[in-house]
Short mmCIF file of C-alpha atoms in Angstrom, two decimals:
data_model
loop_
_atom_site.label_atom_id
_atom_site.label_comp_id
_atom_site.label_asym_id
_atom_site.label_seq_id
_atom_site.Cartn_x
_atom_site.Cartn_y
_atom_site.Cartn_z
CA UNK A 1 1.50 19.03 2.31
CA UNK A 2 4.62 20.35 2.03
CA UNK A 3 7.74 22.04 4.00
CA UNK A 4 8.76 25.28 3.14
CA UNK A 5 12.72 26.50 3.65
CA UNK A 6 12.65 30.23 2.15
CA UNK A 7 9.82 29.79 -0.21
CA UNK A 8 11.77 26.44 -1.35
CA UNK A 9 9.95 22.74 -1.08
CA UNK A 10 12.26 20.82 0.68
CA UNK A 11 9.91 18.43 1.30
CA UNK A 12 6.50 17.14 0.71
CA UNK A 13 4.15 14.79 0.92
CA UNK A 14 0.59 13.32 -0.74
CA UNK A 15 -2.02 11.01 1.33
CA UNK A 16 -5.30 11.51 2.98
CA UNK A 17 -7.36 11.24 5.23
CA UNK A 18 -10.63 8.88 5.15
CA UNK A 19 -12.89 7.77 7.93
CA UNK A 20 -10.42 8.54 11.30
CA UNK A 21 -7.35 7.32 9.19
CA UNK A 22 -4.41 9.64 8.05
CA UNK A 23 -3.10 7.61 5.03
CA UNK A 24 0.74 8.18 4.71
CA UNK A 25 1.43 7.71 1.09
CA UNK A 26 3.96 9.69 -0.91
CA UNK A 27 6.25 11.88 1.03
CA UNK A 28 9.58 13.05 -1.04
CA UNK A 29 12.34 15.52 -0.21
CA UNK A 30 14.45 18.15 -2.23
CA UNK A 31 18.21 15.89 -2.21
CA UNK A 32 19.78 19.12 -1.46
CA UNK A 33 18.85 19.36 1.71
CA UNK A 34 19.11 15.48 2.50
CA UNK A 35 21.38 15.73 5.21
CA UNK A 36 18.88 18.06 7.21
CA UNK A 37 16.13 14.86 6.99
CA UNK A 38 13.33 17.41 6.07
CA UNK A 39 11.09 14.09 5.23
CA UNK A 40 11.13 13.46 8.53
CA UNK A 41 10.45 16.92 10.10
CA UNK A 42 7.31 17.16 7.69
CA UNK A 43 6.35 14.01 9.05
CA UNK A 44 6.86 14.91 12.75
CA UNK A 45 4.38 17.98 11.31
CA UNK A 46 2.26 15.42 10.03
CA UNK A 47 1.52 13.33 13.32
CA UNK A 48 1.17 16.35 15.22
CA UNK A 49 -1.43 17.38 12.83
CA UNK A 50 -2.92 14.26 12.41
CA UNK A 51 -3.54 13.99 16.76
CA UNK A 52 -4.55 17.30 17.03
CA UNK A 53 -7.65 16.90 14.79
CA UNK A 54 -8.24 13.93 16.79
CA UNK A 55 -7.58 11.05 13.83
CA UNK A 56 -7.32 7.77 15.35
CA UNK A 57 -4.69 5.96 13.17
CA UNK A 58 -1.82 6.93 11.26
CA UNK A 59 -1.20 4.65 8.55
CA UNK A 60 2.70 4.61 7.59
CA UNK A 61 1.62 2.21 4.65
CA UNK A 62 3.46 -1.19 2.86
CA UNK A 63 6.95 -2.18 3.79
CA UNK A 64 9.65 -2.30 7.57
CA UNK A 65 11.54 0.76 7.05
CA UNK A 66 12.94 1.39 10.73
CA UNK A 67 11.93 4.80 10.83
CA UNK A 68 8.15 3.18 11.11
CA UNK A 69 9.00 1.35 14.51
CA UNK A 70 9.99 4.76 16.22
CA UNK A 71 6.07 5.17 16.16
CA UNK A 72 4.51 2.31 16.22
CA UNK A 73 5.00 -1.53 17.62
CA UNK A 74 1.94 -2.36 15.86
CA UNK A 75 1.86 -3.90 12.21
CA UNK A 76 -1.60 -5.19 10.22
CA UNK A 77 -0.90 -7.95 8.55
CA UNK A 78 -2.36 -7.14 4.52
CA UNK A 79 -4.30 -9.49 2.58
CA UNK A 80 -5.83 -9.50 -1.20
CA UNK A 81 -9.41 -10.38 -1.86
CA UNK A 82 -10.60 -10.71 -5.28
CA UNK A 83 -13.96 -11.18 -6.08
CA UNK A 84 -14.92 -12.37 -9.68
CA UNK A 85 -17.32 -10.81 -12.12
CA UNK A 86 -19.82 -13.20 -13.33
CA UNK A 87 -17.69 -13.53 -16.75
CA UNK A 88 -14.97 -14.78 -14.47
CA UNK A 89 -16.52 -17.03 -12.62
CA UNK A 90 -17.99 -18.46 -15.80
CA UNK A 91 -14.60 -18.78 -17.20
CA UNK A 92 -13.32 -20.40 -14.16
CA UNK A 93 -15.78 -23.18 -14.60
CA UNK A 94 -15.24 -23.36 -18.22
CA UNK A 95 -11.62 -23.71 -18.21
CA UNK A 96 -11.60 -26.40 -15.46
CA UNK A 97 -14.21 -28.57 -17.24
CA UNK A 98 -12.10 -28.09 -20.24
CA UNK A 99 -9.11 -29.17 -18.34
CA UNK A 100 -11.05 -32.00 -17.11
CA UNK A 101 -12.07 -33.15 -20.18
CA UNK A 102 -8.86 -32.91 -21.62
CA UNK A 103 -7.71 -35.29 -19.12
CA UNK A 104 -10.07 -37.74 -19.69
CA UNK A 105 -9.54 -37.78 -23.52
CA UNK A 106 -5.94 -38.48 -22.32
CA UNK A 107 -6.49 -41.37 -20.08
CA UNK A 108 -9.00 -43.25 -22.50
CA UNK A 109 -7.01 -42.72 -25.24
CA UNK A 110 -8.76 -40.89 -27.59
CA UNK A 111 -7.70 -38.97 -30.56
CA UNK A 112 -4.35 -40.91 -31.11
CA UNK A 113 -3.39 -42.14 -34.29
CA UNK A 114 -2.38 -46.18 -34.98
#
């Protein structure tokens, strides 16, 4: 999306939309015309747009700017999942055995020379 001033982008933005949720991703603005705030006007677009086709969330994405809590007094809190491929797992295993091992070796005192 994007805001027009004369045929000139003063501002713009890139996200989407997927299942009910407007994603709020990229938005930029032209620094000439800073002191105007056309990031936020597009934005104010944006919201309108995003209620009148009847989306159910508007997600401002990551970070606490303020401008964020003019909208919204609701935050989700984010969390990373990562599942292993088999290969991983494997690796896992076989790097704490080896660690294991290693410790062992230590404690019985093997491998040092007299």
């Amino acid at each position: 999306s994007a805001l027009l001033l004369n045929g000139t982008v003063v501002a713009a933005h890139t996200g989407y939309v997927y299942n009910g949720v407007f994603y709020y991703l990229m938005p930029s603005y032209h620094p000439e015309f800073e002191k105007y705030s056309p990031g936020r006007v597009l934005m104010y677009y944006l919201l309108r747009e995003c209620f009148t086709r009847g989306l159910r969330v508007f997600d401002f994405g990551l970070g606490n700017e303020p401008y964020k809590f003019d909208w919204t007094d609701t935050q989700c809190r984010l969390t990373t999942f990562v599942e292993p491929s088999l290969m991983g797992r494997l690796f896992r295993v076989i790097f704490a055995l080896r660690s294991q091992v290693r410790d062992l070796v230590k404690k019985a005192g093997i491998g040092k020379s007299a």
